[in-house]
PDB file of C-alpha atoms in Angstrom:
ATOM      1  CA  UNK A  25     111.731 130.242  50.740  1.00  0.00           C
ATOM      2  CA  UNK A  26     112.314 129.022  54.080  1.00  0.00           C
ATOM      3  CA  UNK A  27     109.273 127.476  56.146  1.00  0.00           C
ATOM      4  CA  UNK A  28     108.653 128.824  59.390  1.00  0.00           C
ATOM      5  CA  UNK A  29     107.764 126.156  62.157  1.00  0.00           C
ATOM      6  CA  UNK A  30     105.852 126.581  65.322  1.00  0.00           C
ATOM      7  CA  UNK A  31     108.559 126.030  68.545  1.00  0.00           C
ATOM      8  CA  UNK A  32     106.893 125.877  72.350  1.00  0.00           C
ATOM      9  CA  UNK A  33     109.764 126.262  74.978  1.00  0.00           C
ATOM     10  CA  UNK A  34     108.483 125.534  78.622  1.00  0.00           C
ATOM     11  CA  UNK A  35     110.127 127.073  81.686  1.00  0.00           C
ATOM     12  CA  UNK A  36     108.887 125.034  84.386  1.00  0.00           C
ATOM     13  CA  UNK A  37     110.507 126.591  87.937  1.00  0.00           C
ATOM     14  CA  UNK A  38     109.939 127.614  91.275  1.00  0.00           C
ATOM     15  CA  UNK A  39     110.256 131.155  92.907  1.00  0.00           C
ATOM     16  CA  UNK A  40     113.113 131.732  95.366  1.00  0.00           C
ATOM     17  CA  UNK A  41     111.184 131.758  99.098  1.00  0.00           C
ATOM     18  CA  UNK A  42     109.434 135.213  99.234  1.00  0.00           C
ATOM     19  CA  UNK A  43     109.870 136.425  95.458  1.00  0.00           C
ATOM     20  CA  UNK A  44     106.759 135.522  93.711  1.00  0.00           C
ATOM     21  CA  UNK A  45     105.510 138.669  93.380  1.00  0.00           C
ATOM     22  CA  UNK A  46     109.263 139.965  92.888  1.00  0.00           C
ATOM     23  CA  UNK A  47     109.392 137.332  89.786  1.00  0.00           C
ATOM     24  CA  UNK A  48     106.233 138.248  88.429  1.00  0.00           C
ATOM     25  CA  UNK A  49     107.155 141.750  88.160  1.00  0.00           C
ATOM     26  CA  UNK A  50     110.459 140.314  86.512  1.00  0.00           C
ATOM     27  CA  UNK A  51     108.290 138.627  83.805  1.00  0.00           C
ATOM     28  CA  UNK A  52     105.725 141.579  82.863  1.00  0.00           C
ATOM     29  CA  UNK A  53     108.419 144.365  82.954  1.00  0.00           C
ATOM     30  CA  UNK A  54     112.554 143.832  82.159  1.00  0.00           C
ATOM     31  CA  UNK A  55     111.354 140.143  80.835  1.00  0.00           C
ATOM     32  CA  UNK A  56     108.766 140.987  78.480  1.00  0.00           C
ATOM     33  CA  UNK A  57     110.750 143.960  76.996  1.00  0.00           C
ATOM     34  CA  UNK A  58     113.772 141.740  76.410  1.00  0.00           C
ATOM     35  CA  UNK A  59     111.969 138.930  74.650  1.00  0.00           C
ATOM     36  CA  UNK A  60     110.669 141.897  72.293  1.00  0.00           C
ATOM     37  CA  UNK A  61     113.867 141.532  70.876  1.00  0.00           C
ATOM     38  CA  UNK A  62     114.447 137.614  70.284  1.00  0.00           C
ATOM     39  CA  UNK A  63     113.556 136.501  66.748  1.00  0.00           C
ATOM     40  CA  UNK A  64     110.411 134.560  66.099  1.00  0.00           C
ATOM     41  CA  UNK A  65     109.686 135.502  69.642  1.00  0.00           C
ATOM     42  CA  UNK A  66     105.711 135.340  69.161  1.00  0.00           C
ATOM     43  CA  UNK A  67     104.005 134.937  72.964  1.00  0.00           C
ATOM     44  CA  UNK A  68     104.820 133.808  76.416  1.00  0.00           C
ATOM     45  CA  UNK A  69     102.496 132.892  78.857  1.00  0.00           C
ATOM     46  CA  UNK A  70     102.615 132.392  82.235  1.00  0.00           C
ATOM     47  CA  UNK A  71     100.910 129.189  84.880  1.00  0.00           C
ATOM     48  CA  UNK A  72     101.101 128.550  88.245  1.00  0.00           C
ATOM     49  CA  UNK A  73      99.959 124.750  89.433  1.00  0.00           C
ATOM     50  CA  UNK A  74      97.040 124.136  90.659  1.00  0.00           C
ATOM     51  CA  UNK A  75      96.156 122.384  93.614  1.00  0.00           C
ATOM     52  CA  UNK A  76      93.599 119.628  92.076  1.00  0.00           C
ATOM     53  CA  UNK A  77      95.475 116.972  89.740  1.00  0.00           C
ATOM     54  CA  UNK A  78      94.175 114.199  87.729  1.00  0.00           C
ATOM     55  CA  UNK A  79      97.111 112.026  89.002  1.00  0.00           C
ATOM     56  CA  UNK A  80      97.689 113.465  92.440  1.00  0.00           C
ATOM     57  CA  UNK A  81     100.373 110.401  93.297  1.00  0.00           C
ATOM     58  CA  UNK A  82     102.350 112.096  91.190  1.00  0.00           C
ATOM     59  CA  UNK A  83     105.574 114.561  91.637  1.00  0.00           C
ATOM     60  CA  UNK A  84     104.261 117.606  91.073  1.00  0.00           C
ATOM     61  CA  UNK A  85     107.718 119.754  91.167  1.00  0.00           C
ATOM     62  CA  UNK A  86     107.345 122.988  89.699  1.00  0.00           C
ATOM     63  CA  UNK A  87     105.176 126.070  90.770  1.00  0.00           C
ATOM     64  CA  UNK A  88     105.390 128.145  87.600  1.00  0.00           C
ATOM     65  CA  UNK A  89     105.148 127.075  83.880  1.00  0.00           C
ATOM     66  CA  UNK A  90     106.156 130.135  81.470  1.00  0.00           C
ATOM     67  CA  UNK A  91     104.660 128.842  78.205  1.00  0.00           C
ATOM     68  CA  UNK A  92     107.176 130.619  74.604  1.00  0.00           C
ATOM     69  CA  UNK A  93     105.765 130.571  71.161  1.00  0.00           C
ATOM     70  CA  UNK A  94     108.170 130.970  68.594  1.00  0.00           C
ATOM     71  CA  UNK A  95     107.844 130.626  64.687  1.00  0.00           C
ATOM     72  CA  UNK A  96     111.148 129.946  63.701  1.00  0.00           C
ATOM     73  CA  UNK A  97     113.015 128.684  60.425  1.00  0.00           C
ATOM     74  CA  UNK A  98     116.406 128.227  62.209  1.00  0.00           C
ATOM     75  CA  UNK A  99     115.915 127.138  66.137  1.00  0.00           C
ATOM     76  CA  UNK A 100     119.296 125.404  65.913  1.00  0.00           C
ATOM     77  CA  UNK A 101     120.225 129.625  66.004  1.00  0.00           C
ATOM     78  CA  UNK A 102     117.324 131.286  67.620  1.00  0.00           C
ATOM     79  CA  UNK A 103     115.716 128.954  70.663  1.00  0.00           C
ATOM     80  CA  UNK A 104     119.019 129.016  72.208  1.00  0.00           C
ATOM     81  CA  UNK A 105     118.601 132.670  72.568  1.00  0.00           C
ATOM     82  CA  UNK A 106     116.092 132.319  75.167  1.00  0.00           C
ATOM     83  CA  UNK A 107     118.775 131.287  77.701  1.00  0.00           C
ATOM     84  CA  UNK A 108     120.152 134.207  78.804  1.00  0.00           C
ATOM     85  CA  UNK A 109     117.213 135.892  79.077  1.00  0.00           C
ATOM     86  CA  UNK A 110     116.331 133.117  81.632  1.00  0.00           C
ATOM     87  CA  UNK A 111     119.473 133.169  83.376  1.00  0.00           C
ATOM     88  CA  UNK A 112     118.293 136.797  84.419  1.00  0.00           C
ATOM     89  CA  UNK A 113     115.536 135.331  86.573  1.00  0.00           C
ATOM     90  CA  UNK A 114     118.693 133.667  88.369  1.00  0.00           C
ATOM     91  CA  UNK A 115     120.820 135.575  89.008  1.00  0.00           C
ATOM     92  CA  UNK A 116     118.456 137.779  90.714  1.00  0.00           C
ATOM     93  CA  UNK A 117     117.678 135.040  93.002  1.00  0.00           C
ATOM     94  CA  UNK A 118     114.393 134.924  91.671  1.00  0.00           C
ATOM     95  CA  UNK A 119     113.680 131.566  90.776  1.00  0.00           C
ATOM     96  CA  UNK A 120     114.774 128.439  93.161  1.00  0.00           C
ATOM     97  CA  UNK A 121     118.032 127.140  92.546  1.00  0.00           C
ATOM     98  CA  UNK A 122     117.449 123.385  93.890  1.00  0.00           C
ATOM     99  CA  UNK A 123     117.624 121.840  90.579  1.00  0.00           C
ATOM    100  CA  UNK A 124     114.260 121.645  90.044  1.00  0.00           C
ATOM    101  CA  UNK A 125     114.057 124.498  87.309  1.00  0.00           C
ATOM    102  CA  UNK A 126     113.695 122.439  83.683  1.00  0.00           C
ATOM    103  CA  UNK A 127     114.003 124.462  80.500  1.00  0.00           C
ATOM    104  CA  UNK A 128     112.343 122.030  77.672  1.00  0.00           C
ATOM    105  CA  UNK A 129     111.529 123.231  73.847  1.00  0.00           C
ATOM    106  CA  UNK A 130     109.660 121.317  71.333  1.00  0.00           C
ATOM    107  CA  UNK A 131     108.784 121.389  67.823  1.00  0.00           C
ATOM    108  CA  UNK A 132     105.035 121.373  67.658  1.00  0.00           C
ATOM    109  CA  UNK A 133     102.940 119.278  65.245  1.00  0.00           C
ATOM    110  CA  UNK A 134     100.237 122.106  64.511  1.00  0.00           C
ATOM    111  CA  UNK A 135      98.806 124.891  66.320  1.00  0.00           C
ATOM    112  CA  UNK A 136      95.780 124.391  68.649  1.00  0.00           C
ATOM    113  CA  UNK A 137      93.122 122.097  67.159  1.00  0.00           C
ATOM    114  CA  UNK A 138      89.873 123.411  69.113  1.00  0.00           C
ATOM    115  CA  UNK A 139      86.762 121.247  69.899  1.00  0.00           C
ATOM    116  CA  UNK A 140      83.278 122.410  69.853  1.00  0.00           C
ATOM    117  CA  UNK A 141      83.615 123.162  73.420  1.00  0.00           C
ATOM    118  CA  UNK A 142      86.109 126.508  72.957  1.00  0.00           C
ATOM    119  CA  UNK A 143      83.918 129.791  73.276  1.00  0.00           C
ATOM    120  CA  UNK A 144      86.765 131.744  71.818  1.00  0.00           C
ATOM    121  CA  UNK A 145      89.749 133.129  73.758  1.00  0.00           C
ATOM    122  CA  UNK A 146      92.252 132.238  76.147  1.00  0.00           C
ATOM    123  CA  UNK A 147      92.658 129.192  77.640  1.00  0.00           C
ATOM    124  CA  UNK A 148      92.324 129.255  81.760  1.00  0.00           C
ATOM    125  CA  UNK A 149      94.310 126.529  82.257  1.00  0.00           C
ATOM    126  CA  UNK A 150      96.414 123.532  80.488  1.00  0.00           C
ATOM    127  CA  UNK A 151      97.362 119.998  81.216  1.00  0.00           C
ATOM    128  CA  UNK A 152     100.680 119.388  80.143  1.00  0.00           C
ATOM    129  CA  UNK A 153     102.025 115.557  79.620  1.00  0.00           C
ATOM    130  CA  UNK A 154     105.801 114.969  78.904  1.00  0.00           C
ATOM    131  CA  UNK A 155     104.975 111.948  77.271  1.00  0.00           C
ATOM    132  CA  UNK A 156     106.701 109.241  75.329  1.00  0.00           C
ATOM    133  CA  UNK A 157     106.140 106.511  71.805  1.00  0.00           C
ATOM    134  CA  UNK A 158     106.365 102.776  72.068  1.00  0.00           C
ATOM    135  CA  UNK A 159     109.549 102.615  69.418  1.00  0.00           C
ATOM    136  CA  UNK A 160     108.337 101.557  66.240  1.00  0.00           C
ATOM    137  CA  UNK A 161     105.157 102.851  66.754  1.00  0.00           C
ATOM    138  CA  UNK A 162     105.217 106.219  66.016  1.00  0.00           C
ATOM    139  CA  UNK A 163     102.739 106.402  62.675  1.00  0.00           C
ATOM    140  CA  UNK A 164     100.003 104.555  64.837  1.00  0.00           C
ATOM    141  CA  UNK A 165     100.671 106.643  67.957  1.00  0.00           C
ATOM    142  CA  UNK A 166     100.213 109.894  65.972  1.00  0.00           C
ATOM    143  CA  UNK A 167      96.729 108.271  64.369  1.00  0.00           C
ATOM    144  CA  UNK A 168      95.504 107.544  67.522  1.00  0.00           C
ATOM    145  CA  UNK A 169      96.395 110.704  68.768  1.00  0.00           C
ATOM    146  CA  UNK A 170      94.595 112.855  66.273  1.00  0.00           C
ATOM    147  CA  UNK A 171      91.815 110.615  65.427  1.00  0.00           C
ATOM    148  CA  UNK A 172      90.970 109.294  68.037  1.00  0.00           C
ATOM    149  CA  UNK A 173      92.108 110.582  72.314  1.00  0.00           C
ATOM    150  CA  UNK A 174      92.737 114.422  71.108  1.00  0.00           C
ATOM    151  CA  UNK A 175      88.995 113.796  70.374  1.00  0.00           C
ATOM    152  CA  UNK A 176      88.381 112.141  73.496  1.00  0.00           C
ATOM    153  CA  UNK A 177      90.084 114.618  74.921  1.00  0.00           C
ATOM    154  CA  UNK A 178      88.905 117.694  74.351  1.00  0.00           C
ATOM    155  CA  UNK A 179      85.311 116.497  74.374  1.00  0.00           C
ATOM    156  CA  UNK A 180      85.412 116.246  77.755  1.00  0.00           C
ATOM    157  CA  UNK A 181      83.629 119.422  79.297  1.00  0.00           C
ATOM    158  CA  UNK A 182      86.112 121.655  80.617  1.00  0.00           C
ATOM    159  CA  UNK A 183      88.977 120.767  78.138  1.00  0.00           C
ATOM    160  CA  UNK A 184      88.729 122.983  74.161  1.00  0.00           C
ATOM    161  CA  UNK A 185      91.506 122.370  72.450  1.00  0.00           C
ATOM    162  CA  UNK A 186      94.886 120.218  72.049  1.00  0.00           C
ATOM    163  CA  UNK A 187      98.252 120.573  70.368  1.00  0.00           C
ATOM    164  CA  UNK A 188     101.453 118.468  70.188  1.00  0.00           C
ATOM    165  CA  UNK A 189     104.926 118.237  69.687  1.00  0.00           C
ATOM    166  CA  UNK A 190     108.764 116.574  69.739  1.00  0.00           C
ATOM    167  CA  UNK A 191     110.810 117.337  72.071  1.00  0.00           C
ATOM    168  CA  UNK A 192     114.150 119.488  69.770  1.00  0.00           C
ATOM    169  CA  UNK A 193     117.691 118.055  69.661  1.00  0.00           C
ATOM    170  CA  UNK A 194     118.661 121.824  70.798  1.00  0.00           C
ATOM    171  CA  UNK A 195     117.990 122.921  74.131  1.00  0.00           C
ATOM    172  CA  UNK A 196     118.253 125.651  76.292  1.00  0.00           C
ATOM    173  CA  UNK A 197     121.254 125.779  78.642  1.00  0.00           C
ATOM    174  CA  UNK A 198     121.621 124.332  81.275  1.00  0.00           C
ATOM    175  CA  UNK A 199     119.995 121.333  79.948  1.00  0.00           C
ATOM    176  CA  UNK A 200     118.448 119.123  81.937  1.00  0.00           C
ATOM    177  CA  UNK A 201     117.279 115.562  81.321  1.00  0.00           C
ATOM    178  CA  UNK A 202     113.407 115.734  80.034  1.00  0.00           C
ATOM    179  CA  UNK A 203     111.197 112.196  80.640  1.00  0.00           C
ATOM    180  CA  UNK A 204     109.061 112.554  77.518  1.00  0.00           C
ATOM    181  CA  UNK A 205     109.970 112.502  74.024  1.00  0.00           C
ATOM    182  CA  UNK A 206     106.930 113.751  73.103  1.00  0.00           C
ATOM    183  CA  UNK A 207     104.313 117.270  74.004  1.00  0.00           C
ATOM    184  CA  UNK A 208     100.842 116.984  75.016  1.00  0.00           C
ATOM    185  CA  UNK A 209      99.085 120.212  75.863  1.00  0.00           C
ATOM    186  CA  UNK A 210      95.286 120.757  76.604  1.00  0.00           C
ATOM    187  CA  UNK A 211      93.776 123.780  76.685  1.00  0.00           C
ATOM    188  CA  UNK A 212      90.825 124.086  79.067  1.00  0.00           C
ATOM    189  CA  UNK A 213      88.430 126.766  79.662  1.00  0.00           C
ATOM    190  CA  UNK A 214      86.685 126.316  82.921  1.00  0.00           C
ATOM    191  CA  UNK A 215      85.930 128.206  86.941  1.00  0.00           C
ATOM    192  CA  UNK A 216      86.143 124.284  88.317  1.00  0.00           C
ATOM    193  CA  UNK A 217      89.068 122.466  87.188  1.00  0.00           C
ATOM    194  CA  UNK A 218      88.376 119.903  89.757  1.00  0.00           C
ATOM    195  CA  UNK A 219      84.938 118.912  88.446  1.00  0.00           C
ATOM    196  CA  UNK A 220      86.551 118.838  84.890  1.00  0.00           C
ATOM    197  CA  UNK A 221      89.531 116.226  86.079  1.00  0.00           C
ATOM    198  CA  UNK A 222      87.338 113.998  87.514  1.00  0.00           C
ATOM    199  CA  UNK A 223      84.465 113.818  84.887  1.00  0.00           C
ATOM    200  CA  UNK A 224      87.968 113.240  82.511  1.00  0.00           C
ATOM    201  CA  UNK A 225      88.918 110.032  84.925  1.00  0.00           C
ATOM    202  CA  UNK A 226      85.578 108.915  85.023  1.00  0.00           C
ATOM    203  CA  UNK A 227      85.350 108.751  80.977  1.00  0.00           C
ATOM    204  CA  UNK A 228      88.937 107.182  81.133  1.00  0.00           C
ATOM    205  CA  UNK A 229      87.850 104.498  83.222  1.00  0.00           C
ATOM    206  CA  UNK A 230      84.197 104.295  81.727  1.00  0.00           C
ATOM    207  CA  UNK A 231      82.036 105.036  84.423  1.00  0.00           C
ATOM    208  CA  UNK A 232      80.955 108.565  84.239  1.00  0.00           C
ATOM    209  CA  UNK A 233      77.474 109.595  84.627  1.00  0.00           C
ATOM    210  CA  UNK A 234      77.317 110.895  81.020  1.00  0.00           C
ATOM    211  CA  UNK A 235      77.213 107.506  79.256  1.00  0.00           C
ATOM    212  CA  UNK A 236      80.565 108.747  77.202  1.00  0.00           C
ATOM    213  CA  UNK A 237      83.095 106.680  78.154  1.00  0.00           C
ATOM    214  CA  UNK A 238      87.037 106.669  76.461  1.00  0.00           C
ATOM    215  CA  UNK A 239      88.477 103.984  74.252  1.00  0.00           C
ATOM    216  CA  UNK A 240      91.494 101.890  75.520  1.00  0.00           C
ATOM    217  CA  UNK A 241      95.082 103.230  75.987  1.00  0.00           C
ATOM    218  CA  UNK A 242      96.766 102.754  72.299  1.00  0.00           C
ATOM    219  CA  UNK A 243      99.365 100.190  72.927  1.00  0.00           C
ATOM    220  CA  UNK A 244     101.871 102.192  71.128  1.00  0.00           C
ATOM    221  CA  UNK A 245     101.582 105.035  73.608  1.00  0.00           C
ATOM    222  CA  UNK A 246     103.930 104.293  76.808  1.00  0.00           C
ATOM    223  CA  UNK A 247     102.873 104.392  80.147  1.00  0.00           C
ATOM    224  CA  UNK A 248     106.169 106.366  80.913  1.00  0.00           C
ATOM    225  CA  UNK A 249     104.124 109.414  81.470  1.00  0.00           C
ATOM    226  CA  UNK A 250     103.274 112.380  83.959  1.00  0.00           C
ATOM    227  CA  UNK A 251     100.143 114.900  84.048  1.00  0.00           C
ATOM    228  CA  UNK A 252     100.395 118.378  85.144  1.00  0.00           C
ATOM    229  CA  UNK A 253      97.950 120.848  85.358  1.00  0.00           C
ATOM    230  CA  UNK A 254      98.797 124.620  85.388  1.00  0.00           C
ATOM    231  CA  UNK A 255      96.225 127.680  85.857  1.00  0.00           C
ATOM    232  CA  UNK A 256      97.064 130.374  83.673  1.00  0.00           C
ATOM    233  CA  UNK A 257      98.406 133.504  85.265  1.00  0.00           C
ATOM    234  CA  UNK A 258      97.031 136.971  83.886  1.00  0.00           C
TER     235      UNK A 258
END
C-alpha cells in the first residue's frame, strides 16, 4: 500500500491595486469550490503580513500567504494540479502581476509538533523561514532542529507549535527561483505579535528579562535565511 505524505504549497502574492476584497471573495467562493475537487486537497489557509517583523531590514515582498495541505502519495501527479486553479486568480487581474507572486511546495517532515504553550485551535499567525543546510550537514541540522531550537522556539510565549519541510523537485508553474532549500513554519497564538517577536530576539541574543536565553546558531544551519511573519486571515 502506498504511503501518503504530508505536502504544504505556499502562494505568497500580492492583490492587483484595489482587489483585496475582490480576491478574497475569489478565495472563499469559485476558489474554495474548485480545490474541493483536487486530490489530497486537505486545507488552505489564508495570511496577510503583518506590520511588526522580527527582521524588519528585511524584503518583505508579499501581502498574502495562502497556506495548501495536501496528503498525497503521487505529488509528481497531483501538486501540479494546483496551478491552474491559481492561474484563475490571474487572469482575473486579481493578484499583482510584477513578478513578485512565488508559488513554492514542500514535502513536510511531520505535522505540527505543539509546545505546552498551544491552548488548542488555530494558529493566529505563523513565521515562515525559507531557509537553507550547510551541505554535509544535514543529519546534525535536523538534530538540532528537533532537539534542540524547535524547542527554543516554540517555548517562547506567543509561539505553540513548529513543523518542517524540503522544498519538492516538482513545482507549480510558473516556477520561480525559491532561496531556501528547506521549510520552517511557527505557529503562534497571540493578540500582540509585537511583544512576542521581541521577547523571541531578546532570548536569541540572551538578554531577555525572563532569564531564558537561546543556545548558539548550529553551525550547520546557513545564515542564507529570511523571516516572515503572516497574520492569519479568517
Amino acid at each position: 500500500m502506498a504511503i501518503m505524505t504530508s505536502y504544504v504549497t505556499m502562494h505568497l502574492h500580492n492583490a492587483s491595486a484595489g482587489k483585496e476584497a475582490a480576491l478574497a471573495e475569489w478565495f472563499s467562493g469559485h476558489h474554495h469550490q474548485a480545490m474541493q475537487h483536487l486530490r489530497g486537497f486537505v486545507s488552505a489557509q489564508r495570511f496577510e503580513r503583518t506590520t511588526e517583523q522580527v527582521m524588519p531590514d528585511i524584503a518583505q515582498p508579499w501581502q498574502f500567504a495562502t497556506i495548501y495541505d495536501f496528503e498525497l502519495t503521487r505529488p509528481e501527479i497531483d501538486i501540479p494540479a494546483l496551478g491552474p486553479l491559481l492561474a484563475d486568480a490571474r487572469d482575473r487581474g486579481l493578484v499583482r502581476s510584477d513578478g513578485t507572486e512565488c508559488i513554492w511546495s514542500y514535502q513536510m517532515y511531520s505535522g505540527w509538533r505543539y509546545s505546552a504553550n498551544w491552548r488548542g485551535g488555530p494558529v493566529s499567525h505563523i513565521m515562515y523561514l525559507p531557509a537553507n543546510v550547510i551541505p554535509g550537514r544535514e543529519v546534525e541540522y535536523h538534530a538540532w532542529y528537533d532537539d534542540v531550537h524547535r524547542l527554543e522556539v516554540t517555548e517562547t510565549p506567543g509561539f505553540v507549535g513548529m513543523r518542517r519541510g524540503r522544498l519538492l523537485e516538482v513545482q507549480v508553474e510558473p516556477r520561480t527561483f525559491c532561496p531556501g532549500s528547506q521549510i520552517i513554519l511557527a505557529g503562534l497564538q497571540t493578540e500582540r505579535v509585537g511583544e512576542v517577536q521581541e521577547e523571541f530576539k531578546a532570548r536569541s541574543l540572551g538578554n531577555s528579562k525572563s532569564g531564558v536565553k537561546h543556545g548558539p546558531r548550529s553551525p550547520s544551519a546557513s545564515a542564507a535565511r529570511t523571516v516572515h511573519f503572516f497574520k492569519r486571515l479568517d
